[in-house]
Coordinates of N, CA and C in Angstrom, one line a residue:
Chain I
X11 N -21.3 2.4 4.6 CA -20.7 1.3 3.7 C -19.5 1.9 3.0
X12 N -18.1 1.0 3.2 CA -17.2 1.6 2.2 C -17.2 1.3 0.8
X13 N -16.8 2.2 -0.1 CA -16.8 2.5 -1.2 C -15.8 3.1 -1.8
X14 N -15.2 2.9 -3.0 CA -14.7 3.6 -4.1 C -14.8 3.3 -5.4
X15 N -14.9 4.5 -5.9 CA -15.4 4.8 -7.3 C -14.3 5.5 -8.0
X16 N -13.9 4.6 -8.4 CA -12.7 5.1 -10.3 C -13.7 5.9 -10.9
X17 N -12.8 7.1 -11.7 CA -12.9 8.0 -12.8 C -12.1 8.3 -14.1
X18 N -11.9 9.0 -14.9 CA -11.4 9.7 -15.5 C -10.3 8.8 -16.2
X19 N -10.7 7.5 -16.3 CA -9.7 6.9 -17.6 C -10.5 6.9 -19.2
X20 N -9.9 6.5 -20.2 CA -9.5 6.9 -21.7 C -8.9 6.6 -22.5
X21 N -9.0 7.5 -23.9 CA -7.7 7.2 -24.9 C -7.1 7.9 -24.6
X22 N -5.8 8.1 -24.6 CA -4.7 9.2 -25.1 C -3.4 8.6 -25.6
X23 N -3.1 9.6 -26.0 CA -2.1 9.4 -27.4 C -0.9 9.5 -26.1
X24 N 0.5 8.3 -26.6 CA 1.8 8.5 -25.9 C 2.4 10.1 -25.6
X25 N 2.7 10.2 -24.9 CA 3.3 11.5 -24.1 C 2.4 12.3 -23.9
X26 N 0.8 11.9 -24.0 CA 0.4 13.1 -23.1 C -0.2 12.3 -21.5
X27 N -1.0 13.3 -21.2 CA -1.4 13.4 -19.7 C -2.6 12.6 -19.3
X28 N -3.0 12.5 -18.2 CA -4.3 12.1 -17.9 C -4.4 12.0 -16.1
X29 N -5.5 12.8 -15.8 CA -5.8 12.9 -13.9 C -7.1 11.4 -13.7
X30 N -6.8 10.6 -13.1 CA -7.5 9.6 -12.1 C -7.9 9.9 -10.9
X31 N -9.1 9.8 -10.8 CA -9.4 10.2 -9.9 C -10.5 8.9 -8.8
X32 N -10.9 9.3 -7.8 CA -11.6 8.0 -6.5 C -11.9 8.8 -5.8
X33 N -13.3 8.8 -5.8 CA -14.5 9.4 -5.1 C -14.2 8.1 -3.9
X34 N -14.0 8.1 -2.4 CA -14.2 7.6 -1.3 C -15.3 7.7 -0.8
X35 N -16.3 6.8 0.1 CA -17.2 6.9 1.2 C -17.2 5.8 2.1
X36 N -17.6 6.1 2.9 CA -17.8 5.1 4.4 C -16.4 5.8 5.1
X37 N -15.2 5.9 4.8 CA -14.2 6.6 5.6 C -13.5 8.1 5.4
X38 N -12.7 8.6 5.7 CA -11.9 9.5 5.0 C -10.7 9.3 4.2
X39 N -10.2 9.9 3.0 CA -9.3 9.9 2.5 C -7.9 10.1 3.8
X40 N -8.3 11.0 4.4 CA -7.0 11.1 5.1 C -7.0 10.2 6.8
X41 N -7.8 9.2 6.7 CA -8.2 8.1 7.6 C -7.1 7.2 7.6
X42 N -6.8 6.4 6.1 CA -6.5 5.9 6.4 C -5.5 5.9 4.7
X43 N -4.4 4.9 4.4 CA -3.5 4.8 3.5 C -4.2 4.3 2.7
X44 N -4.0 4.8 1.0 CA -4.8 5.1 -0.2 C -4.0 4.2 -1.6
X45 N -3.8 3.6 -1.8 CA -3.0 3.1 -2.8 C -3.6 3.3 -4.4
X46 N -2.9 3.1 -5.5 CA -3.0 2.9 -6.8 C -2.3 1.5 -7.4
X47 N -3.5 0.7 -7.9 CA -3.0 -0.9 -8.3 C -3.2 -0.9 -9.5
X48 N -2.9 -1.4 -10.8 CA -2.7 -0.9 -12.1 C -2.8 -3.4 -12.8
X49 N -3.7 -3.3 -13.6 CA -3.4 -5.0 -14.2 C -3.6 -4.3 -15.7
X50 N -2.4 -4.4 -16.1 CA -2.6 -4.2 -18.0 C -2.6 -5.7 -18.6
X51 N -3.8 -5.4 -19.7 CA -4.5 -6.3 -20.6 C -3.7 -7.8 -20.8
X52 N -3.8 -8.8 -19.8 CA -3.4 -10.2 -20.1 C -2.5 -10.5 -19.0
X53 N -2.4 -9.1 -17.9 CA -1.1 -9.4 -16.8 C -1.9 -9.8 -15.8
X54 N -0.6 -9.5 -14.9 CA -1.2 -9.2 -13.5 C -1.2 -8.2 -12.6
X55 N -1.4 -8.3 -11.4 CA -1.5 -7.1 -10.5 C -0.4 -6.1 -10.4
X56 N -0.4 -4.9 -10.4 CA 1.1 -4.6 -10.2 C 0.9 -3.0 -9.3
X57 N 1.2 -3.3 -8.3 CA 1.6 -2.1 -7.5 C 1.8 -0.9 -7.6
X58 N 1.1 0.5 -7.8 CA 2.0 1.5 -8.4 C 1.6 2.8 -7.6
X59 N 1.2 2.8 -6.5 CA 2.0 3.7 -5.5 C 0.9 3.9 -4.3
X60 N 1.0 4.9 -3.0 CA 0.0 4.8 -2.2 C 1.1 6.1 -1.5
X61 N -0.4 6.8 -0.7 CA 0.0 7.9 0.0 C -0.9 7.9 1.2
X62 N 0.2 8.0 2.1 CA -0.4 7.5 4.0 C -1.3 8.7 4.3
X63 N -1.5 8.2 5.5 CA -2.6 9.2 6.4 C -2.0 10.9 6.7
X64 N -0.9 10.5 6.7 CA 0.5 12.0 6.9 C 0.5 12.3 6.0
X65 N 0.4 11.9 4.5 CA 1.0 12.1 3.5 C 2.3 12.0 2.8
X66 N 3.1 11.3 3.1 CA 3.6 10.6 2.5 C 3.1 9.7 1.3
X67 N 4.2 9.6 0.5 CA 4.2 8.7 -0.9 C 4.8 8.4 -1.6
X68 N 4.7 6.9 -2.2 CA 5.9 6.4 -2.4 C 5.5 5.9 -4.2
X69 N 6.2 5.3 -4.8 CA 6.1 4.8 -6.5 C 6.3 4.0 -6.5
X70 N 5.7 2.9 -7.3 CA 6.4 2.1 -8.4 C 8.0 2.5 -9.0
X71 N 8.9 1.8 -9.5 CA 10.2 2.0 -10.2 C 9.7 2.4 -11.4
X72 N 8.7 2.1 -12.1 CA 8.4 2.1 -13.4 C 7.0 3.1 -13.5
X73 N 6.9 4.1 -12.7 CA 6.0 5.3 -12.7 C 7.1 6.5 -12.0
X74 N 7.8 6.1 -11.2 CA 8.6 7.3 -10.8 C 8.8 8.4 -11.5
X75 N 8.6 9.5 -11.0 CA 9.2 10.6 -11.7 C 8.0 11.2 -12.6
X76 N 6.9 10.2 -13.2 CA 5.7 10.5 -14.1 C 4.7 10.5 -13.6
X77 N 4.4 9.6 -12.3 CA 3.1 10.0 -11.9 C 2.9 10.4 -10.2
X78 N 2.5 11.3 -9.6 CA 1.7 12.0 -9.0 C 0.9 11.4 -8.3
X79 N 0.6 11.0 -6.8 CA -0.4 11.3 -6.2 C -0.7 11.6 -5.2
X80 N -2.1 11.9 -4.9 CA -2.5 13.1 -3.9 C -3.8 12.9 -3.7
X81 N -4.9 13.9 -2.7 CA -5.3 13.7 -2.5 C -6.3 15.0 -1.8
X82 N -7.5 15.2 -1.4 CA -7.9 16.3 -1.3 C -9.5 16.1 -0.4
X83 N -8.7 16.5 1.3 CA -10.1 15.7 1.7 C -11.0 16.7 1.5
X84 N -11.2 18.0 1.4 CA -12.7 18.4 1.4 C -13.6 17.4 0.4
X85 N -13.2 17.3 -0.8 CA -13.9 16.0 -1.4 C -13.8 14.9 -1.4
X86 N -13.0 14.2 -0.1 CA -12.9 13.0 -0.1 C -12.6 11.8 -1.3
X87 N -11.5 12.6 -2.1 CA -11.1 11.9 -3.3 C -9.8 11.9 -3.5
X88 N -9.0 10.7 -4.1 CA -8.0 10.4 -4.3 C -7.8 10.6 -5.9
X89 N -6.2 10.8 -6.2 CA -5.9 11.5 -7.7 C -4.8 10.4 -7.9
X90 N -4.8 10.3 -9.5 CA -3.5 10.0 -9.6 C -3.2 10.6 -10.9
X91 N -2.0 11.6 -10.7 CA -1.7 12.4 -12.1 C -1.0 11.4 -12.8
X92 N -1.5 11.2 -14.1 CA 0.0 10.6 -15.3 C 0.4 11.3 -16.1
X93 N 1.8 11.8 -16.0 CA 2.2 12.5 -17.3 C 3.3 11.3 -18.2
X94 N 3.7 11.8 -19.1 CA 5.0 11.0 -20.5 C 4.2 9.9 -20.6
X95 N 2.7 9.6 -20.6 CA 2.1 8.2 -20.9 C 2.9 7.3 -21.9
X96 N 3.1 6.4 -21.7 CA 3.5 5.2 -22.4 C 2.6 4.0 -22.6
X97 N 3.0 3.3 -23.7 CA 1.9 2.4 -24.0 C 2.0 1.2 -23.0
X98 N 3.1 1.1 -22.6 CA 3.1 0.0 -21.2 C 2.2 0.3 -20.6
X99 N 1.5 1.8 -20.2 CA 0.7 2.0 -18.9 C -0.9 1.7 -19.5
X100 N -0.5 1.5 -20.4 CA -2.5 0.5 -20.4 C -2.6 -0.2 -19.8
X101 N -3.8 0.1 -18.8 CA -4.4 -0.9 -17.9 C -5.2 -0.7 -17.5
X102 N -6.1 -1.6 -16.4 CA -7.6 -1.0 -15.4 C -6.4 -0.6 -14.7
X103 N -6.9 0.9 -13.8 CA -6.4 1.2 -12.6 C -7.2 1.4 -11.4
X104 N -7.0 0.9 -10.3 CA -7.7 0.5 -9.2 C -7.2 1.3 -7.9
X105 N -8.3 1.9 -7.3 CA -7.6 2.5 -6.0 C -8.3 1.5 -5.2
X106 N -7.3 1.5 -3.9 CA -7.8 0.9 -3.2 C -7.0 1.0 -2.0
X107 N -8.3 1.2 -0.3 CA -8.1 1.1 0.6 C -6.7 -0.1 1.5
X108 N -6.0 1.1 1.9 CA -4.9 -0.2 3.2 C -5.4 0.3 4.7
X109 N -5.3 -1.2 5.2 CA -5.6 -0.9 6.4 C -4.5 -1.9 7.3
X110 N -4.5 -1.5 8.6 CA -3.6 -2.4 9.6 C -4.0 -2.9 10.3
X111 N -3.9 -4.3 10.9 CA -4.6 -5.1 11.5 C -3.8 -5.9 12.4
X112 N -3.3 -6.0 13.5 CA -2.5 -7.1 14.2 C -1.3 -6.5 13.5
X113 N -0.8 -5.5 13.7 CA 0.9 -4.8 12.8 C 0.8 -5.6 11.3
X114 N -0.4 -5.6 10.9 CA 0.0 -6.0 8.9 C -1.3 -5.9 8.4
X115 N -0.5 -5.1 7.4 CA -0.9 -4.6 6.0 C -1.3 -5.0 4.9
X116 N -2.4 -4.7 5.1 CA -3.4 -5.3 3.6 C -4.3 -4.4 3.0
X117 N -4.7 -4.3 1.9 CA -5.8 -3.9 0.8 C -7.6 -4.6 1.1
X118 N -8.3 -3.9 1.9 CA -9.4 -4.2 2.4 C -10.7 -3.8 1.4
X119 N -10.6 -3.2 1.0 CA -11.5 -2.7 -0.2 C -11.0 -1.8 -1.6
X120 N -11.7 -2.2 -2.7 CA -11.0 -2.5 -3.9 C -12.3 -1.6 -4.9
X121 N -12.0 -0.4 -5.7 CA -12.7 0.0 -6.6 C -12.8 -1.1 -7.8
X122 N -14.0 -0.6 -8.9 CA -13.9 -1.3 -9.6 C -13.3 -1.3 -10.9
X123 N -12.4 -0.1 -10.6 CA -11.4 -0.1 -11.9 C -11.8 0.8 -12.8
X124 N -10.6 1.6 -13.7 CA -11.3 2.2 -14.7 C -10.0 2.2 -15.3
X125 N -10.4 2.2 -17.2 CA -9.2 1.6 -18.3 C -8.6 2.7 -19.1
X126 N -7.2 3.0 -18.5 CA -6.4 3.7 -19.5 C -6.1 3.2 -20.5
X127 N -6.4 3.7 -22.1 CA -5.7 3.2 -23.0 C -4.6 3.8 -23.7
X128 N -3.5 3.7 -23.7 CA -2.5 4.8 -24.3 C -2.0 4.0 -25.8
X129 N -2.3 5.5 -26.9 CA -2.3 4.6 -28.1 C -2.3 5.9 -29.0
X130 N -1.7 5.3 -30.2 CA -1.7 7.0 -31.1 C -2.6 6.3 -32.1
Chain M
X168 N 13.9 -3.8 -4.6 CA 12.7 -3.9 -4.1 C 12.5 -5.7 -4.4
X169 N 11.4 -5.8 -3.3 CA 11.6 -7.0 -3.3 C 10.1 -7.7 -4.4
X170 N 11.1 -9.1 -4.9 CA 10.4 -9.6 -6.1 C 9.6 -11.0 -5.2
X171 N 8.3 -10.9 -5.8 CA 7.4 -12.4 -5.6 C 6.9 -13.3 -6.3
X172 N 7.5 -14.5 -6.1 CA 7.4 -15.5 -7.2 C 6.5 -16.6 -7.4
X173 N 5.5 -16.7 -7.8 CA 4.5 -17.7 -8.0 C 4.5 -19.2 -8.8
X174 N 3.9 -20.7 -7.7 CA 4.3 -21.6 -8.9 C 2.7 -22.0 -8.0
X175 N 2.3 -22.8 -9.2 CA 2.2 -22.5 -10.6 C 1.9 -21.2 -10.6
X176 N 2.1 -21.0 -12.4 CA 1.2 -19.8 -13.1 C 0.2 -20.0 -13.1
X177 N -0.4 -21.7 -13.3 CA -2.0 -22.0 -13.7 C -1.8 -23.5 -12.9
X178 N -2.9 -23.7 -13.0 CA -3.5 -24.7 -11.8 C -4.8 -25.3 -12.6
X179 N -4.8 -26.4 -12.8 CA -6.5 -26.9 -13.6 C -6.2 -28.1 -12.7
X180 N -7.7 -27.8 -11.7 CA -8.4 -29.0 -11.1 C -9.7 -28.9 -11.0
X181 N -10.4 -30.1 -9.9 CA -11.8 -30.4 -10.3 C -12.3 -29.6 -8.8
X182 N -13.7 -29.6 -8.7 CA -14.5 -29.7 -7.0 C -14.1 -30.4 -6.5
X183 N -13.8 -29.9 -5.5 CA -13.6 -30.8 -4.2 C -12.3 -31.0 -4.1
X184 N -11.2 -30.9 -4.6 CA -9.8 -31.2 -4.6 C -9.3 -30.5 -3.7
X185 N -7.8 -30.5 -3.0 CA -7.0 -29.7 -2.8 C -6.1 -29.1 -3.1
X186 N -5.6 -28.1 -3.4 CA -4.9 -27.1 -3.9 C -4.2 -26.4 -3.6
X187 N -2.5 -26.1 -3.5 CA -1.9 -25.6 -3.1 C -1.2 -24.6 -3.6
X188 N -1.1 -23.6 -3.6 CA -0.6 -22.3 -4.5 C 1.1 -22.2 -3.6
X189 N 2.2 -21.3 -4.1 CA 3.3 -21.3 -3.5 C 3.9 -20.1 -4.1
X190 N 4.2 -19.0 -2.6 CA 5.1 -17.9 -3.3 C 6.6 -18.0 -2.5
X191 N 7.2 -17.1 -3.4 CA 8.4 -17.3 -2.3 C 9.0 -16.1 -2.5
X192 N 9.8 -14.7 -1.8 CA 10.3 -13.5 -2.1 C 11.3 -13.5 -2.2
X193 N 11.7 -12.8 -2.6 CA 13.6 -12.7 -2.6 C 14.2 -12.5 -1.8
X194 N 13.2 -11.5 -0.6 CA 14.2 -11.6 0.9 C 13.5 -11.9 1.8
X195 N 13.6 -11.7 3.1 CA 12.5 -12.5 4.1 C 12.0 -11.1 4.1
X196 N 10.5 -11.6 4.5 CA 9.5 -10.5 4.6 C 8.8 -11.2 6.2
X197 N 9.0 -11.6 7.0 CA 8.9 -12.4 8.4 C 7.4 -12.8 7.7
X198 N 6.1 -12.6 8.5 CA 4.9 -13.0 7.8 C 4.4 -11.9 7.0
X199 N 4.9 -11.0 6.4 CA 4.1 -9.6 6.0 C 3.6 -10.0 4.3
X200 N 3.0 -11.2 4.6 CA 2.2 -11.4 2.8 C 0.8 -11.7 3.0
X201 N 0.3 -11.3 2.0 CA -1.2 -11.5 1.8 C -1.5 -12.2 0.3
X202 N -2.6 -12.7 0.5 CA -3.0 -13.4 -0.8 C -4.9 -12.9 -0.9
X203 N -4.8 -12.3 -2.4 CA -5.8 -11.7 -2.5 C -6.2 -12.8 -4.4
X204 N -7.8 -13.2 -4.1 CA -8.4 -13.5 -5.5 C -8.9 -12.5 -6.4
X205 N -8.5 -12.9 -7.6 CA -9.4 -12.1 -8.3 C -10.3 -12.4 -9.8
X206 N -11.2 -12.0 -9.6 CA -12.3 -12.7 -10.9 C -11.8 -11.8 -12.1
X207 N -12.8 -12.0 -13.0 CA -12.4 -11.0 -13.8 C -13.8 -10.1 -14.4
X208 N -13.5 -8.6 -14.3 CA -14.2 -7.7 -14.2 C -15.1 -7.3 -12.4
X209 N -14.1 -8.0 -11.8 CA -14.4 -7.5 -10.2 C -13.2 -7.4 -9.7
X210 N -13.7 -6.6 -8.2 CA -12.8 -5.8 -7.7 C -12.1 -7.2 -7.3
X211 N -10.4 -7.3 -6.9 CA -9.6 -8.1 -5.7 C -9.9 -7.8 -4.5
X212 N -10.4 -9.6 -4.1 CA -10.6 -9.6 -2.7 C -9.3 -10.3 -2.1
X213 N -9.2 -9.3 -1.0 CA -8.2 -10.1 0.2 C -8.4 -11.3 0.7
X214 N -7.8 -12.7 1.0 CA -8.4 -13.6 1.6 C -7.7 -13.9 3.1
X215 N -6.2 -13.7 2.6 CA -5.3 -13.8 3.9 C -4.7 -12.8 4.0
X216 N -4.0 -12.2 5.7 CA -3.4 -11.2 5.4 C -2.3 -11.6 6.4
X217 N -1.0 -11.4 6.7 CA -0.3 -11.5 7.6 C 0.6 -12.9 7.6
X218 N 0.3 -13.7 6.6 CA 0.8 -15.0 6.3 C -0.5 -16.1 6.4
X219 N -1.3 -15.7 7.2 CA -2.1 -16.4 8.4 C -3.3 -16.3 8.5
X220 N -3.2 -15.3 8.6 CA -5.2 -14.7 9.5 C -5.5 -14.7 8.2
X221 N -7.2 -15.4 8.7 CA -7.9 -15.3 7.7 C -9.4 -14.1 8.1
X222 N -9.3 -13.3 6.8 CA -9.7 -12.1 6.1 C -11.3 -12.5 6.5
X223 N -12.2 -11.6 7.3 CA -13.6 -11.5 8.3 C -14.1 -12.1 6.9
X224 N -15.1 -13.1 6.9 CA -16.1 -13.3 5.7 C -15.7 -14.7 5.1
X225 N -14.1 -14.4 4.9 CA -13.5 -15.8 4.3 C -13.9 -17.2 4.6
X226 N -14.7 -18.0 3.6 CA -14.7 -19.3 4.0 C -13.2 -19.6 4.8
X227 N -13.5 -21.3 5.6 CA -12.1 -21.6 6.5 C -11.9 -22.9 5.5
X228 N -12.0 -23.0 4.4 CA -11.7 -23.6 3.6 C -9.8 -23.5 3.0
X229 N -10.0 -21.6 2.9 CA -9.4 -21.2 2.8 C -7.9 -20.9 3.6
X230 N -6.4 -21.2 3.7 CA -5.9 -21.2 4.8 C -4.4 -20.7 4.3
X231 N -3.7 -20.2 4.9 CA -2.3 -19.5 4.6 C -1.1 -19.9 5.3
X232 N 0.3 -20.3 4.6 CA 1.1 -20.4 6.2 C 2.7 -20.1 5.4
X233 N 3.5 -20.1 6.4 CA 5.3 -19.5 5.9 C 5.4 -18.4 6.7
X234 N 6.7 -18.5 6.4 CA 7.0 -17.3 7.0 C 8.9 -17.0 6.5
X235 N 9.2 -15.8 6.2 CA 10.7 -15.9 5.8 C 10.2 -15.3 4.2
X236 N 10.8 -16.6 3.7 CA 10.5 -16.6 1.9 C 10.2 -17.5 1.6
X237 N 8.9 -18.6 2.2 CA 8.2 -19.4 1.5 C 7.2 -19.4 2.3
X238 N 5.6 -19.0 1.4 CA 4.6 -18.8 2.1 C 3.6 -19.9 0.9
X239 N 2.6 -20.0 1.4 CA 2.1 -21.2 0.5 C 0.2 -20.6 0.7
X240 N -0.9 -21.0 -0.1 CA -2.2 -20.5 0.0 C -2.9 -22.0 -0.2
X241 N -3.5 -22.5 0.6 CA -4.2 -23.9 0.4 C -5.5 -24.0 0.3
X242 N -6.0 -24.2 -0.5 CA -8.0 -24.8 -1.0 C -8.0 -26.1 -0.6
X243 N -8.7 -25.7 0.9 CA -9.1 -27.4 1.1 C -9.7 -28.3 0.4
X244 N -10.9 -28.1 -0.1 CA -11.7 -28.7 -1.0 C -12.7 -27.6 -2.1
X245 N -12.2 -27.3 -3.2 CA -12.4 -26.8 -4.1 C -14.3 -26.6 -4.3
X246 N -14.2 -25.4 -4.2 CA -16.2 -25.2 -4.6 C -15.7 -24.2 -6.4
X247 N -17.0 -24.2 -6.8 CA -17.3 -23.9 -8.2 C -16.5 -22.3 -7.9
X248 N -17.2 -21.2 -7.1 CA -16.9 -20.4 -7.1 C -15.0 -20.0 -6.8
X249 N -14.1 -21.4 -6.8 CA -13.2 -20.5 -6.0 C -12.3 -20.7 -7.6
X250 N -12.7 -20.5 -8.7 CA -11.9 -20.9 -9.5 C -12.1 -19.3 -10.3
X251 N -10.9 -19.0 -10.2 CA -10.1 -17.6 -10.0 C -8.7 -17.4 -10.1
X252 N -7.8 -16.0 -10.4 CA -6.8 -16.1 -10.4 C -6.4 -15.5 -8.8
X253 N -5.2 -16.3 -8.2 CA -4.5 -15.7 -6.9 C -3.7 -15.1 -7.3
X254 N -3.4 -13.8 -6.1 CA -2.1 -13.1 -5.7 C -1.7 -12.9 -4.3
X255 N -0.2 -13.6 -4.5 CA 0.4 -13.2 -3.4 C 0.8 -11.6 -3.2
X256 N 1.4 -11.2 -2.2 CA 1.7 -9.9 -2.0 C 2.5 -9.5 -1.2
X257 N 3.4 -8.9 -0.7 CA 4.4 -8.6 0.4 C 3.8 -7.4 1.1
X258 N 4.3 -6.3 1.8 CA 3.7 -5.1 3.1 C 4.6 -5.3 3.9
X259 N 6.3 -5.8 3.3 CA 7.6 -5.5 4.3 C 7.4 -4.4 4.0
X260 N 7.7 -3.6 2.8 CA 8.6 -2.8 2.1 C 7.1 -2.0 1.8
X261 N 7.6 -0.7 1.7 CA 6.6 0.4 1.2 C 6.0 0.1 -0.6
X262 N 7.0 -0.5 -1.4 CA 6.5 -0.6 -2.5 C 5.7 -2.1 -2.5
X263 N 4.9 -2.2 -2.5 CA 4.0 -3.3 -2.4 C 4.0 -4.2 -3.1
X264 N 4.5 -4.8 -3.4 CA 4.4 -5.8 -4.7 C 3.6 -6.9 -4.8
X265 N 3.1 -7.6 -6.3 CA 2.7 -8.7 -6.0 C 3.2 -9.6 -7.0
X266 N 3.1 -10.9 -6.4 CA 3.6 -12.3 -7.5 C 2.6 -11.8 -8.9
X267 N 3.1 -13.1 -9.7 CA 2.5 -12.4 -11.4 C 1.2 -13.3 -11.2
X268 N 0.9 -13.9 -10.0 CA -0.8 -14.6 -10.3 C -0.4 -15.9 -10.1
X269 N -1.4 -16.9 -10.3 CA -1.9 -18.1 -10.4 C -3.1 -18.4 -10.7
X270 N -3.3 -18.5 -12.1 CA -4.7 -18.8 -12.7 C -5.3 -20.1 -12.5
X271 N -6.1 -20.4 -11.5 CA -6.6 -21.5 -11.3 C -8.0 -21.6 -12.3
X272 N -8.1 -23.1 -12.7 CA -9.5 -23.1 -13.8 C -9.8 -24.8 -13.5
X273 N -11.1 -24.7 -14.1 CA -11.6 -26.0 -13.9 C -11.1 -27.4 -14.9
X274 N -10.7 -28.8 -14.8 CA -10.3 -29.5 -15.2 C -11.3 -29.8 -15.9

């Protein structure tokens, strides 16, 4: 059965740090392409990065440069570093599985989120 | 990067209706969109993916079509459970984007 399990969100104060992390099961982390999907309090979905089977990875405009991600299969878990937090970046953050089907790309399974709060 | 635009924001109708959701992107994306629901305090489910195909499990209630930069998400006949917010979504372009939603709720 596939699976993922959000970790390690919180309070933290603006400009500091915080690691996210996604326990995977049913496939491998390096199977298949790994995304980070972020909805702060009253929005909507919003895109904020994903790293392929090769490794490659790509950002959001509005994380560039601040967050980090990676990935580490002996434990079959996906990361997502945030550093310079800002209070825009409150939100659930969600990893979640891409898969390719017929040449297109979709989000096939979905963690159930865990809530950064950034706040002094 | 390319922007996705949703009308409505919100949507109030009854069971049993039909319902039309409508995105459009700023550049052609050929069929590469998907529309995923989502409740609140659950994970987003995919329903369509590719403009078109519908997603293993999905009632066929459920149906998608466009192509370019007008793609549309249609509820044949509304059940209790499908009242939810939608997202469109692009997978031209490596940054994924999605429309800002469509909060559909009961009349």
């Amino acid at each position: 059965e596939v699976q993922l399990v959000e970790s390690g969100g919180g309070l933290i104060q603006p400009g500091g740090s915080l690691r996210l992390s996604c326990v995977v099961s049913g496939f491998t982390v390096s199977s298949n392409y790994l995304n980070w999907v972020r909805q702060a309090p009253g929005k909507g979905l919003e895109w904020v990065s994903v790293i392929y089977s090769g490794g490659t990875t790509y950002y959001a405009d509005s994380v560039k440069g601040r967050f980090t991600v990676s990935r580490d299969t002996a434990k079959n878990t996906l990361y997502l570093q945030m550093n310079s937090l800002r209070g825009e970046d409150t939100a659930v953050y969600y990893c979640a599985r891409g898969t390719r089907t017929d040449g297109y790309n979709y989000f096939d399974y979905w963690g159930q989120g865990t809530l950064v709060t950034v706040s002094s | 990067d390319i922007q996705m635009t949703q009308s409505p924001s919100s949507l109030s109708a009854s069971v049993g209706d039909r319902v039309t959701i409508t995105c459009r992107a700023s550049l052609p994306i050929n069929r590469y969109l998907n529309w995923y629901q989502h409740k609140p305090g659950k994970a987003p489910k995919v329903l369509i993916y590719g403009a078109f195909n519908l997603q293993s499990g999905v009632p066929s209630r459920f149906s998608g079509n466009g192509s370019g930069t007008d793609f549309a998400l249609t509820i044949s006949s509304l059940q209790p459970e499908d009242f939810a917010t939608y997202y469109c979504q692009q997978c031209y372009s490596t940054q994924y984007t999605f429309g800002q939603g469509t909060k559909l709720d009961i009349k």
